[in-house]
Amino acid sequence: MEASWTVVAVLVLACALNVQPKHDAGDIAKENLKTQQILAQYLQRRLFPQYYLQQQIKATLEAAAGAASGTASGTASTSSSAAQGAQGAQAADDEALQTFESEQVAYFNDPDEGEVTSTRTPRKQGPPPTSPPPINVLDPIDECSSANCLEEGGASLLPNRWTMPLLRLGEKRFYLGIFFKANWYRATQYCRYHGMHLASISSQEENDKLEKHIRDYGLGHEHFWTSGTDQAEEGTFFWMATGRPITFTNWNTGEPNNFRYENGEEEHCLELWNRDGKGLKWNDSPCSFETYFVCEV
């Protein structure tokens, strides 16, 4: 009898050793969730180390504040460590910002010195914008200050990323949009957003002075949109800025010709272009063409 019970015990033990653990769907889901969380935390630490450090500091402070027990010295130590971590995170942020540090340079004519002067204001910022800072042209500008406007025949200034003076020609002020290239419609939108219009040109004198202003910036070889268009009626150009028909003209030889491209697009927008090396004259071009532009206020 004892031998029989011994055999039974051995068989039960053997079966127990051969039994494989079974996991239901819930257990598998929990394990998958843990794996995803671990992977997410790892990527967060590698890709966003400053954010991860700040989250750790926040969690430490919350745990310290919510702890029901612990000595005052222990709490002070935790807060001190968190504060040091915060200072380290701030220092890291400052260092990261210094990577993108630039200087805002404002050029103006010094009437006493008679030469171009520059003032530099160091500042920290993120990556450079894709478009320039807004130009405040909505305020009355009856007086043209030397800091943001050039009189006719004023000294030539080198362009920079942060400032572009307005050129005053009689009652008009012109602004060169040279910070990005845009098609005619986007250029129109940009000028209007900042309280301006794409430029209109009403005389040879105005055309010549605007051309000189552009050439002084070393951009005489570039294309520049104006507000001229014949989209309403082929061959009848008018200034979108004023709604008036174009009376003075300065077309390149053979223009406007409304050239038709393989994609079916035609030329309905007026640009300034030094096509033949004879100066910035007028040319009709596809409105989808992306180039610089001239705004007026």
PDB file of C-alpha atoms in Angstrom:
ATOM      1  CA  MET A   1       0.000   0.000   0.000  1.00  0.00           C
ATOM      2  CA  GLU A   2       2.807   2.351   0.894  1.00  0.00           C
ATOM      3  CA  ALA A   3       4.482   1.517  -2.398  1.00  0.00           C
ATOM      4  CA  SER A   4       1.312   2.500  -4.283  1.00  0.00           C
ATOM      5  CA  TRP A   5       1.145   5.890  -2.572  1.00  0.00           C
ATOM      6  CA  THR A   6       4.813   6.444  -3.353  1.00  0.00           C
ATOM      7  CA  VAL A   7       4.185   5.778  -7.043  1.00  0.00           C
ATOM      8  CA  VAL A   8       1.217   8.163  -7.045  1.00  0.00           C
ATOM      9  CA  ALA A   9       3.282  10.907  -5.374  1.00  0.00           C
ATOM     10  CA  VAL A  10       6.065  10.510  -7.943  1.00  0.00           C
ATOM     11  CA  LEU A  11       3.587  10.725 -10.822  1.00  0.00           C
ATOM     12  CA  VAL A  12       1.946  13.861  -9.366  1.00  0.00           C
ATOM     13  CA  LEU A  13       5.347  15.522  -8.916  1.00  0.00           C
ATOM     14  CA  ALA A  14       6.358  14.674 -12.477  1.00  0.00           C
ATOM     15  CA  CYS A  15       3.138  16.134 -13.835  1.00  0.00           C
ATOM     16  CA  ALA A  16       3.631  19.292 -11.788  1.00  0.00           C
ATOM     17  CA  LEU A  17       7.129  19.767 -13.184  1.00  0.00           C
ATOM     18  CA  ASN A  18       5.887  19.395 -16.774  1.00  0.00           C
ATOM     19  CA  VAL A  19       2.982  21.849 -16.445  1.00  0.00           C
ATOM     20  CA  GLN A  20       3.658  25.027 -18.483  1.00  0.00           C
ATOM     21  CA  PRO A  21       2.320  28.330 -17.060  1.00  0.00           C
ATOM     22  CA  LYS A  22      -0.631  29.723 -18.914  1.00  0.00           C
ATOM     23  CA  HIS A  23      -1.152  33.475 -19.508  1.00  0.00           C
ATOM     24  CA  ASP A  24      -4.560  34.825 -20.314  1.00  0.00           C
ATOM     25  CA  ALA A  25      -5.150  37.743 -22.703  1.00  0.00           C
ATOM     26  CA  GLY A  26      -5.266  40.215 -19.810  1.00  0.00           C
ATOM     27  CA  ASP A  27      -1.781  39.289 -18.596  1.00  0.00           C
ATOM     28  CA  ILE A  28      -0.369  39.566 -22.108  1.00  0.00           C
ATOM     29  CA  ALA A  29      -1.954  42.994 -22.557  1.00  0.00           C
ATOM     30  CA  LYS A  30      -0.445  44.179 -19.267  1.00  0.00           C
ATOM     31  CA  GLU A  31       3.011  42.991 -20.302  1.00  0.00           C
ATOM     32  CA  ASN A  32       2.674  44.700 -23.687  1.00  0.00           C
ATOM     33  CA  LEU A  33       1.609  47.937 -21.980  1.00  0.00           C
ATOM     34  CA  LYS A  34       4.625  47.803 -19.667  1.00  0.00           C
ATOM     35  CA  THR A  35       6.913  47.255 -22.647  1.00  0.00           C
ATOM     36  CA  GLN A  36       5.380  50.222 -24.485  1.00  0.00           C
ATOM     37  CA  GLN A  37       5.772  52.446 -21.417  1.00  0.00           C
ATOM     38  CA  ILE A  38       9.407  51.442 -20.982  1.00  0.00           C
ATOM     39  CA  LEU A  39      10.103  52.133 -24.669  1.00  0.00           C
ATOM     40  CA  ALA A  40       8.302  55.497 -24.516  1.00  0.00           C
ATOM     41  CA  GLN A  41      10.289  56.551 -21.446  1.00  0.00           C
ATOM     42  CA  TYR A  42      13.530  55.515 -23.119  1.00  0.00           C
ATOM     43  CA  LEU A  43      12.762  57.530 -26.259  1.00  0.00           C
ATOM     44  CA  GLN A  44      11.678  60.493 -24.147  1.00  0.00           C
ATOM     45  CA  ARG A  45      14.965  60.456 -22.254  1.00  0.00           C
ATOM     46  CA  ARG A  46      17.003  60.249 -25.467  1.00  0.00           C
ATOM     47  CA  LEU A  47      15.042  62.688 -27.626  1.00  0.00           C
ATOM     48  CA  PHE A  48      13.851  65.197 -25.008  1.00  0.00           C
ATOM     49  CA  PRO A  49      16.323  65.053 -22.111  1.00  0.00           C
ATOM     50  CA  GLN A  50      15.383  68.486 -20.706  1.00  0.00           C
ATOM     51  CA  TYR A  51      11.662  67.675 -20.695  1.00  0.00           C
ATOM     52  CA  TYR A  52      12.314  64.329 -19.036  1.00  0.00           C
ATOM     53  CA  LEU A  53      14.462  66.002 -16.349  1.00  0.00           C
ATOM     54  CA  GLN A  54      11.737  68.552 -15.640  1.00  0.00           C
ATOM     55  CA  GLN A  55       9.158  65.772 -15.324  1.00  0.00           C
ATOM     56  CA  GLN A  56      11.402  63.972 -12.839  1.00  0.00           C
ATOM     57  CA  ILE A  57      11.764  67.137 -10.776  1.00  0.00           C
ATOM     58  CA  LYS A  58       7.990  67.660 -10.832  1.00  0.00           C
ATOM     59  CA  ALA A  59       7.346  64.076  -9.724  1.00  0.00           C
ATOM     60  CA  THR A  60       9.913  64.408  -6.929  1.00  0.00           C
ATOM     61  CA  LEU A  61       8.314  67.597  -5.627  1.00  0.00           C
ATOM     62  CA  GLU A  62       4.820  66.083  -5.755  1.00  0.00           C
ATOM     63  CA  ALA A  63       6.008  62.993  -3.880  1.00  0.00           C
ATOM     64  CA  ALA A  64       7.686  65.141  -1.235  1.00  0.00           C
ATOM     65  CA  ALA A  65       4.578  67.297  -0.783  1.00  0.00           C
ATOM     66  CA  GLY A  66       2.265  64.298  -0.532  1.00  0.00           C
ATOM     67  CA  ALA A  67       4.355  62.232   1.843  1.00  0.00           C
ATOM     68  CA  ALA A  68       2.541  61.654   5.156  1.00  0.00           C
ATOM     69  CA  SER A  69       5.705  60.790   7.049  1.00  0.00           C
ATOM     70  CA  GLY A  70       9.325  61.766   7.064  1.00  0.00           C
ATOM     71  CA  THR A  71      11.402  64.197   9.014  1.00  0.00           C
ATOM     72  CA  ALA A  72      11.708  67.881   8.266  1.00  0.00           C
ATOM     73  CA  SER A  73      15.361  67.420   7.386  1.00  0.00           C
ATOM     74  CA  GLY A  74      14.490  64.703   4.910  1.00  0.00           C
ATOM     75  CA  THR A  75      11.899  66.942   3.266  1.00  0.00           C
ATOM     76  CA  ALA A  76      14.356  69.826   3.112  1.00  0.00           C
ATOM     77  CA  SER A  77      16.934  67.543   1.535  1.00  0.00           C
ATOM     78  CA  THR A  78      14.461  66.406  -1.114  1.00  0.00           C
ATOM     79  CA  SER A  79      13.450  69.988  -1.913  1.00  0.00           C
ATOM     80  CA  SER A  80      17.095  71.022  -2.092  1.00  0.00           C
ATOM     81  CA  SER A  81      17.855  68.216  -4.522  1.00  0.00           C
ATOM     82  CA  ALA A  82      14.848  69.141  -6.637  1.00  0.00           C
ATOM     83  CA  ALA A  83      15.891  72.798  -6.638  1.00  0.00           C
ATOM     84  CA  GLN A  84      19.398  71.855  -7.731  1.00  0.00           C
ATOM     85  CA  GLY A  85      17.912  69.726 -10.488  1.00  0.00           C
ATOM     86  CA  ALA A  86      15.739  72.640 -11.593  1.00  0.00           C
ATOM     87  CA  GLN A  87      18.769  74.920 -11.672  1.00  0.00           C
ATOM     88  CA  GLY A  88      20.612  72.342 -13.749  1.00  0.00           C
ATOM     89  CA  ALA A  89      17.676  72.104 -16.148  1.00  0.00           C
ATOM     90  CA  GLN A  90      17.553  75.897 -16.441  1.00  0.00           C
ATOM     91  CA  ALA A  91      21.295  76.020 -17.121  1.00  0.00           C
ATOM     92  CA  ALA A  92      20.871  73.371 -19.809  1.00  0.00           C
ATOM     93  CA  ASP A  93      18.017  75.356 -21.349  1.00  0.00           C
ATOM     94  CA  ASP A  94      20.151  78.506 -21.356  1.00  0.00           C
ATOM     95  CA  GLU A  95      22.958  76.619 -23.054  1.00  0.00           C
ATOM     96  CA  ALA A  96      20.554  75.281 -25.667  1.00  0.00           C
ATOM     97  CA  LEU A  97      19.193  78.739 -26.297  1.00  0.00           C
ATOM     98  CA  GLN A  98      22.687  80.088 -26.772  1.00  0.00           C
ATOM     99  CA  THR A  99      22.995  77.739 -29.714  1.00  0.00           C
ATOM    100  CA  PHE A 100      20.443  79.881 -31.533  1.00  0.00           C
ATOM    101  CA  GLU A 101      21.616  83.213 -30.117  1.00  0.00           C
ATOM    102  CA  SER A 102      21.665  86.036 -32.656  1.00  0.00           C
ATOM    103  CA  GLU A 103      21.859  89.771 -32.678  1.00  0.00           C
ATOM    104  CA  GLN A 104      19.174  92.180 -33.736  1.00  0.00           C
ATOM    105  CA  VAL A 105      20.907  94.842 -35.777  1.00  0.00           C
ATOM    106  CA  ALA A 106      19.275  98.182 -36.502  1.00  0.00           C
ATOM    107  CA  TYR A 107      20.967 100.429 -39.063  1.00  0.00           C
ATOM    108  CA  PHE A 108      20.352 104.126 -39.327  1.00  0.00           C
ATOM    109  CA  ASN A 109      21.899 107.303 -40.669  1.00  0.00           C
ATOM    110  CA  ASP A 110      23.679 109.344 -38.000  1.00  0.00           C
ATOM    111  CA  PRO A 111      23.165 112.983 -39.038  1.00  0.00           C
ATOM    112  CA  ASP A 112      26.135 114.112 -36.936  1.00  0.00           C
ATOM    113  CA  GLU A 113      28.619 111.571 -38.237  1.00  0.00           C
ATOM    114  CA  GLY A 114      27.273 111.403 -41.767  1.00  0.00           C
ATOM    115  CA  GLU A 115      27.726 107.662 -42.009  1.00  0.00           C
ATOM    116  CA  VAL A 116      25.894 104.424 -41.391  1.00  0.00           C
ATOM    117  CA  THR A 117      25.846 103.389 -37.742  1.00  0.00           C
ATOM    118  CA  SER A 118      24.739 100.081 -36.283  1.00  0.00           C
ATOM    119  CA  THR A 119      23.364  99.262 -32.859  1.00  0.00           C
ATOM    120  CA  ARG A 120      23.514  95.686 -31.674  1.00  0.00           C
ATOM    121  CA  THR A 121      21.136  94.247 -29.101  1.00  0.00           C
ATOM    122  CA  PRO A 122      22.091  90.662 -28.177  1.00  0.00           C
ATOM    123  CA  ARG A 123      19.100  88.449 -27.555  1.00  0.00           C
ATOM    124  CA  LYS A 124      18.359  84.785 -27.138  1.00  0.00           C
ATOM    125  CA  GLN A 125      15.714  83.154 -29.224  1.00  0.00           C
ATOM    126  CA  GLY A 126      14.646  80.051 -31.053  1.00  0.00           C
ATOM    127  CA  PRO A 127      15.474  79.210 -34.651  1.00  0.00           C
ATOM    128  CA  PRO A 128      15.231  82.128 -37.101  1.00  0.00           C
ATOM    129  CA  PRO A 129      11.671  82.734 -38.376  1.00  0.00           C
ATOM    130  CA  THR A 130      10.705  81.792 -41.899  1.00  0.00           C
ATOM    131  CA  SER A 131       9.407  85.260 -42.413  1.00  0.00           C
ATOM    132  CA  PRO A 132      10.714  88.543 -40.999  1.00  0.00           C
ATOM    133  CA  PRO A 133       9.325  90.214 -37.881  1.00  0.00           C
ATOM    134  CA  PRO A 134       6.170  92.239 -38.636  1.00  0.00           C
ATOM    135  CA  ILE A 135       6.769  95.779 -39.844  1.00  0.00           C
ATOM    136  CA  ASN A 136       4.660  98.290 -37.945  1.00  0.00           C
ATOM    137  CA  VAL A 137       3.223 100.383 -40.733  1.00  0.00           C
ATOM    138  CA  LEU A 138      -0.295 100.774 -39.379  1.00  0.00           C
ATOM    139  CA  ASP A 139       0.612 103.797 -37.253  1.00  0.00           C
ATOM    140  CA  PRO A 140       0.676 107.231 -38.907  1.00  0.00           C
ATOM    141  CA  ILE A 141       4.063 107.870 -40.494  1.00  0.00           C
ATOM    142  CA  ASP A 142       3.862 111.499 -41.581  1.00  0.00           C
ATOM    143  CA  GLU A 143       7.403 111.949 -40.306  1.00  0.00           C
ATOM    144  CA  CYS A 144       9.938 109.529 -41.724  1.00  0.00           C
ATOM    145  CA  SER A 145      12.359 108.667 -38.923  1.00  0.00           C
ATOM    146  CA  SER A 146      15.945 107.866 -39.823  1.00  0.00           C
ATOM    147  CA  ALA A 147      15.716 104.569 -37.972  1.00  0.00           C
ATOM    148  CA  ASN A 148      13.164 102.995 -40.288  1.00  0.00           C
ATOM    149  CA  CYS A 149      12.905 105.087 -43.427  1.00  0.00           C
ATOM    150  CA  LEU A 150      15.253 106.370 -46.116  1.00  0.00           C
ATOM    151  CA  GLU A 151      14.698 109.688 -47.823  1.00  0.00           C
ATOM    152  CA  GLU A 152      15.160 109.999 -51.565  1.00  0.00           C
ATOM    153  CA  GLY A 153      18.865 109.832 -52.311  1.00  0.00           C
ATOM    154  CA  GLY A 154      19.642 108.550 -48.807  1.00  0.00           C
ATOM    155  CA  ALA A 155      22.784 106.618 -47.986  1.00  0.00           C
ATOM    156  CA  SER A 156      22.876 103.009 -49.130  1.00  0.00           C
ATOM    157  CA  LEU A 157      22.398 100.484 -46.348  1.00  0.00           C
ATOM    158  CA  LEU A 158      23.352  96.830 -46.354  1.00  0.00           C
ATOM    159  CA  PRO A 159      20.350  94.526 -45.868  1.00  0.00           C
ATOM    160  CA  ASN A 160      20.228  92.321 -42.793  1.00  0.00           C
ATOM    161  CA  ARG A 161      17.857  89.670 -41.528  1.00  0.00           C
ATOM    162  CA  TRP A 162      16.121  91.842 -38.958  1.00  0.00           C
ATOM    163  CA  THR A 163      15.582  95.271 -40.478  1.00  0.00           C
ATOM    164  CA  MET A 164      14.662  96.657 -43.869  1.00  0.00           C
ATOM    165  CA  PRO A 165      14.126 100.433 -44.060  1.00  0.00           C
ATOM    166  CA  LEU A 166      11.158 101.889 -45.885  1.00  0.00           C
ATOM    167  CA  LEU A 167      12.124 103.945 -48.928  1.00  0.00           C
ATOM    168  CA  ARG A 168      10.242 107.227 -49.058  1.00  0.00           C
ATOM    169  CA  LEU A 169       9.400 108.473 -52.553  1.00  0.00           C
ATOM    170  CA  GLY A 170       7.066 111.453 -52.344  1.00  0.00           C
ATOM    171  CA  GLU A 171       3.902 110.297 -50.618  1.00  0.00           C
ATOM    172  CA  LYS A 172       4.802 106.615 -50.943  1.00  0.00           C
ATOM    173  CA  ARG A 173       6.940 104.345 -48.814  1.00  0.00           C
ATOM    174  CA  PHE A 174       8.319 101.171 -50.375  1.00  0.00           C
ATOM    175  CA  TYR A 175       9.343  98.032 -48.529  1.00  0.00           C
ATOM    176  CA  LEU A 176      11.458  95.301 -50.161  1.00  0.00           C
ATOM    177  CA  GLY A 177      10.228  91.797 -49.379  1.00  0.00           C
ATOM    178  CA  ILE A 178      13.550  89.951 -49.622  1.00  0.00           C
ATOM    179  CA  PHE A 179      13.297  87.590 -46.645  1.00  0.00           C
ATOM    180  CA  PHE A 180      11.530  84.867 -48.618  1.00  0.00           C
ATOM    181  CA  LYS A 181      10.226  84.287 -52.127  1.00  0.00           C
ATOM    182  CA  ALA A 182       6.519  84.008 -52.812  1.00  0.00           C
ATOM    183  CA  ASN A 183       4.094  83.745 -55.688  1.00  0.00           C
ATOM    184  CA  TRP A 184       2.063  86.825 -56.589  1.00  0.00           C
ATOM    185  CA  TYR A 185      -0.900  85.854 -54.407  1.00  0.00           C
ATOM    186  CA  ARG A 186       1.128  85.090 -51.298  1.00  0.00           C
ATOM    187  CA  ALA A 187       3.144  88.282 -51.783  1.00  0.00           C
ATOM    188  CA  THR A 188      -0.143  90.198 -51.954  1.00  0.00           C
ATOM    189  CA  GLN A 189      -1.340  88.474 -48.789  1.00  0.00           C
ATOM    190  CA  TYR A 190       1.892  89.267 -46.943  1.00  0.00           C
ATOM    191  CA  CYS A 191       1.756  92.968 -47.829  1.00  0.00           C
ATOM    192  CA  ARG A 192      -1.928  93.218 -46.880  1.00  0.00           C
ATOM    193  CA  TYR A 193      -1.371  91.387 -43.586  1.00  0.00           C
ATOM    194  CA  HIS A 194       1.133  94.074 -42.611  1.00  0.00           C
ATOM    195  CA  GLY A 195      -1.089  96.958 -43.694  1.00  0.00           C
ATOM    196  CA  MET A 196       0.495  97.485 -47.118  1.00  0.00           C
ATOM    197  CA  HIS A 197      -0.151  96.651 -50.776  1.00  0.00           C
ATOM    198  CA  LEU A 198       1.999  95.270 -53.537  1.00  0.00           C
ATOM    199  CA  ALA A 199       3.640  98.263 -55.186  1.00  0.00           C
ATOM    200  CA  SER A 200       2.327 100.391 -58.029  1.00  0.00           C
ATOM    201  CA  ILE A 201       4.628 102.567 -60.163  1.00  0.00           C
ATOM    202  CA  SER A 202       3.233 105.765 -61.628  1.00  0.00           C
ATOM    203  CA  SER A 203       6.207 107.502 -63.283  1.00  0.00           C
ATOM    204  CA  GLN A 204       9.647 106.981 -64.783  1.00  0.00           C
ATOM    205  CA  GLU A 205      11.203 108.898 -61.886  1.00  0.00           C
ATOM    206  CA  GLU A 206       9.526 106.598 -59.375  1.00  0.00           C
ATOM    207  CA  ASN A 207      10.630 103.547 -61.350  1.00  0.00           C
ATOM    208  CA  ASP A 208      14.256 104.756 -61.532  1.00  0.00           C
ATOM    209  CA  LYS A 209      14.520 105.580 -57.825  1.00  0.00           C
ATOM    210  CA  LEU A 210      12.980 102.278 -56.833  1.00  0.00           C
ATOM    211  CA  GLU A 211      15.417 100.502 -59.155  1.00  0.00           C
ATOM    212  CA  LYS A 212      18.348 102.364 -57.575  1.00  0.00           C
ATOM    213  CA  HIS A 213      17.135 101.373 -54.113  1.00  0.00           C
ATOM    214  CA  ILE A 214      17.015  97.720 -55.185  1.00  0.00           C
ATOM    215  CA  ARG A 215      20.431  97.879 -56.868  1.00  0.00           C
ATOM    216  CA  ASP A 216      21.960  99.525 -53.785  1.00  0.00           C
ATOM    217  CA  TYR A 217      21.029  96.374 -51.888  1.00  0.00           C
ATOM    218  CA  GLY A 218      22.844  94.257 -54.472  1.00  0.00           C
ATOM    219  CA  LEU A 219      19.587  92.780 -55.778  1.00  0.00           C
ATOM    220  CA  GLY A 220      19.442  94.309 -59.249  1.00  0.00           C
ATOM    221  CA  HIS A 221      19.603  90.859 -60.859  1.00  0.00           C
ATOM    222  CA  GLU A 222      16.532  89.554 -59.008  1.00  0.00           C
ATOM    223  CA  HIS A 223      12.835  89.527 -59.932  1.00  0.00           C
ATOM    224  CA  PHE A 224      10.342  91.595 -57.910  1.00  0.00           C
ATOM    225  CA  TRP A 225       6.558  91.391 -57.943  1.00  0.00           C
ATOM    226  CA  THR A 226       4.444  94.526 -58.260  1.00  0.00           C
ATOM    227  CA  SER A 227       0.650  94.736 -57.989  1.00  0.00           C
ATOM    228  CA  GLY A 228       0.193  94.945 -61.770  1.00  0.00           C
ATOM    229  CA  THR A 229      -2.061  92.284 -63.329  1.00  0.00           C
ATOM    230  CA  ASP A 230      -4.356  91.644 -66.302  1.00  0.00           C
ATOM    231  CA  GLN A 231      -6.242  88.728 -64.760  1.00  0.00           C
ATOM    232  CA  ALA A 232      -9.540  90.580 -65.150  1.00  0.00           C
ATOM    233  CA  GLU A 233      -9.100  91.114 -68.906  1.00  0.00           C
ATOM    234  CA  GLU A 234      -6.231  89.817 -71.005  1.00  0.00           C
ATOM    235  CA  GLY A 235      -3.962  92.618 -72.175  1.00  0.00           C
ATOM    236  CA  THR A 236      -5.523  95.278 -69.927  1.00  0.00           C
ATOM    237  CA  PHE A 237      -3.186  95.752 -66.995  1.00  0.00           C
ATOM    238  CA  PHE A 238      -4.157  97.635 -63.855  1.00  0.00           C
ATOM    239  CA  TRP A 239      -2.651  98.175 -60.417  1.00  0.00           C
ATOM    240  CA  MET A 240      -4.286  95.947 -57.824  1.00  0.00           C
ATOM    241  CA  ALA A 241      -3.003  98.344 -55.136  1.00  0.00           C
ATOM    242  CA  THR A 242      -5.130 101.223 -56.452  1.00  0.00           C
ATOM    243  CA  GLY A 243      -7.580  99.596 -58.856  1.00  0.00           C
ATOM    244  CA  ARG A 244      -6.497 102.075 -61.533  1.00  0.00           C
ATOM    245  CA  PRO A 245      -5.465 101.235 -65.100  1.00  0.00           C
ATOM    246  CA  ILE A 246      -1.753 101.392 -65.843  1.00  0.00           C
ATOM    247  CA  THR A 247      -0.910 104.563 -67.754  1.00  0.00           C
ATOM    248  CA  PHE A 248       2.873 104.834 -67.392  1.00  0.00           C
ATOM    249  CA  THR A 249       4.670 101.718 -68.703  1.00  0.00           C
ATOM    250  CA  ASN A 250       8.265 100.501 -68.741  1.00  0.00           C
ATOM    251  CA  TRP A 251       8.072  97.099 -70.441  1.00  0.00           C
ATOM    252  CA  ASN A 252      11.023  95.056 -71.646  1.00  0.00           C
ATOM    253  CA  THR A 253      11.217  94.743 -75.427  1.00  0.00           C
ATOM    254  CA  GLY A 254       8.478  92.435 -76.709  1.00  0.00           C
ATOM    255  CA  GLU A 255       6.550  92.485 -73.434  1.00  0.00           C
ATOM    256  CA  PRO A 256       3.894  91.806 -72.368  1.00  0.00           C
ATOM    257  CA  ASN A 257       3.594  88.708 -74.536  1.00  0.00           C
ATOM    258  CA  ASN A 258       1.360  86.449 -72.382  1.00  0.00           C
ATOM    259  CA  PHE A 259       3.585  83.445 -73.068  1.00  0.00           C
ATOM    260  CA  ARG A 260       1.720  80.161 -72.691  1.00  0.00           C
ATOM    261  CA  TYR A 261       3.535  77.333 -70.901  1.00  0.00           C
ATOM    262  CA  GLU A 262       3.253  73.583 -71.456  1.00  0.00           C
ATOM    263  CA  ASN A 263       1.057  73.205 -68.372  1.00  0.00           C
ATOM    264  CA  GLY A 264      -1.379  75.723 -69.856  1.00  0.00           C
ATOM    265  CA  GLU A 265      -0.455  78.568 -67.504  1.00  0.00           C
ATOM    266  CA  GLU A 266      -0.215  82.056 -68.966  1.00  0.00           C
ATOM    267  CA  GLU A 267       1.502  85.262 -67.852  1.00  0.00           C
ATOM    268  CA  HIS A 268      -0.864  87.611 -66.023  1.00  0.00           C
ATOM    269  CA  CYS A 269       1.218  89.278 -63.279  1.00  0.00           C
ATOM    270  CA  LEU A 270       3.684  92.153 -63.580  1.00  0.00           C
ATOM    271  CA  GLU A 271       7.243  91.851 -62.270  1.00  0.00           C
ATOM    272  CA  LEU A 272      10.402  93.953 -62.360  1.00  0.00           C
ATOM    273  CA  TRP A 273      13.227  92.101 -64.127  1.00  0.00           C
ATOM    274  CA  ASN A 274      16.603  93.087 -65.551  1.00  0.00           C
ATOM    275  CA  ARG A 275      16.228  90.739 -68.493  1.00  0.00           C
ATOM    276  CA  ASP A 276      18.616  92.341 -70.994  1.00  0.00           C
ATOM    277  CA  GLY A 277      21.047  94.060 -68.646  1.00  0.00           C
ATOM    278  CA  LYS A 278      19.337  97.392 -69.291  1.00  0.00           C
ATOM    279  CA  GLY A 279      17.903  97.861 -65.833  1.00  0.00           C
ATOM    280  CA  LEU A 280      14.788  96.714 -63.991  1.00  0.00           C
ATOM    281  CA  LYS A 281      12.053  96.875 -66.592  1.00  0.00           C
ATOM    282  CA  TRP A 282       8.635  95.265 -66.656  1.00  0.00           C
ATOM    283  CA  ASN A 283       7.723  91.734 -67.647  1.00  0.00           C
ATOM    284  CA  ASP A 284       4.532  89.706 -67.479  1.00  0.00           C
ATOM    285  CA  SER A 285       5.079  86.407 -65.713  1.00  0.00           C
ATOM    286  CA  PRO A 286       3.024  83.452 -64.403  1.00  0.00           C
ATOM    287  CA  CYS A 287       1.433  84.476 -61.112  1.00  0.00           C
ATOM    288  CA  SER A 288       2.591  81.177 -59.574  1.00  0.00           C
ATOM    289  CA  PHE A 289       6.253  82.136 -60.043  1.00  0.00           C
ATOM    290  CA  GLU A 290       7.965  82.565 -56.664  1.00  0.00           C
ATOM    291  CA  THR A 291      10.250  85.558 -56.248  1.00  0.00           C
ATOM    292  CA  TYR A 292      10.846  88.682 -54.138  1.00  0.00           C
ATOM    293  CA  PHE A 293       8.347  91.526 -54.050  1.00  0.00           C
ATOM    294  CA  VAL A 294       7.876  95.226 -53.306  1.00  0.00           C
ATOM    295  CA  CYS A 295       5.222  96.481 -50.888  1.00  0.00           C
ATOM    296  CA  GLU A 296       4.057 100.089 -50.622  1.00  0.00           C
ATOM    297  CA  VAL A 297       2.294 102.036 -47.908  1.00  0.00           C
TER     298      VAL A 297
END
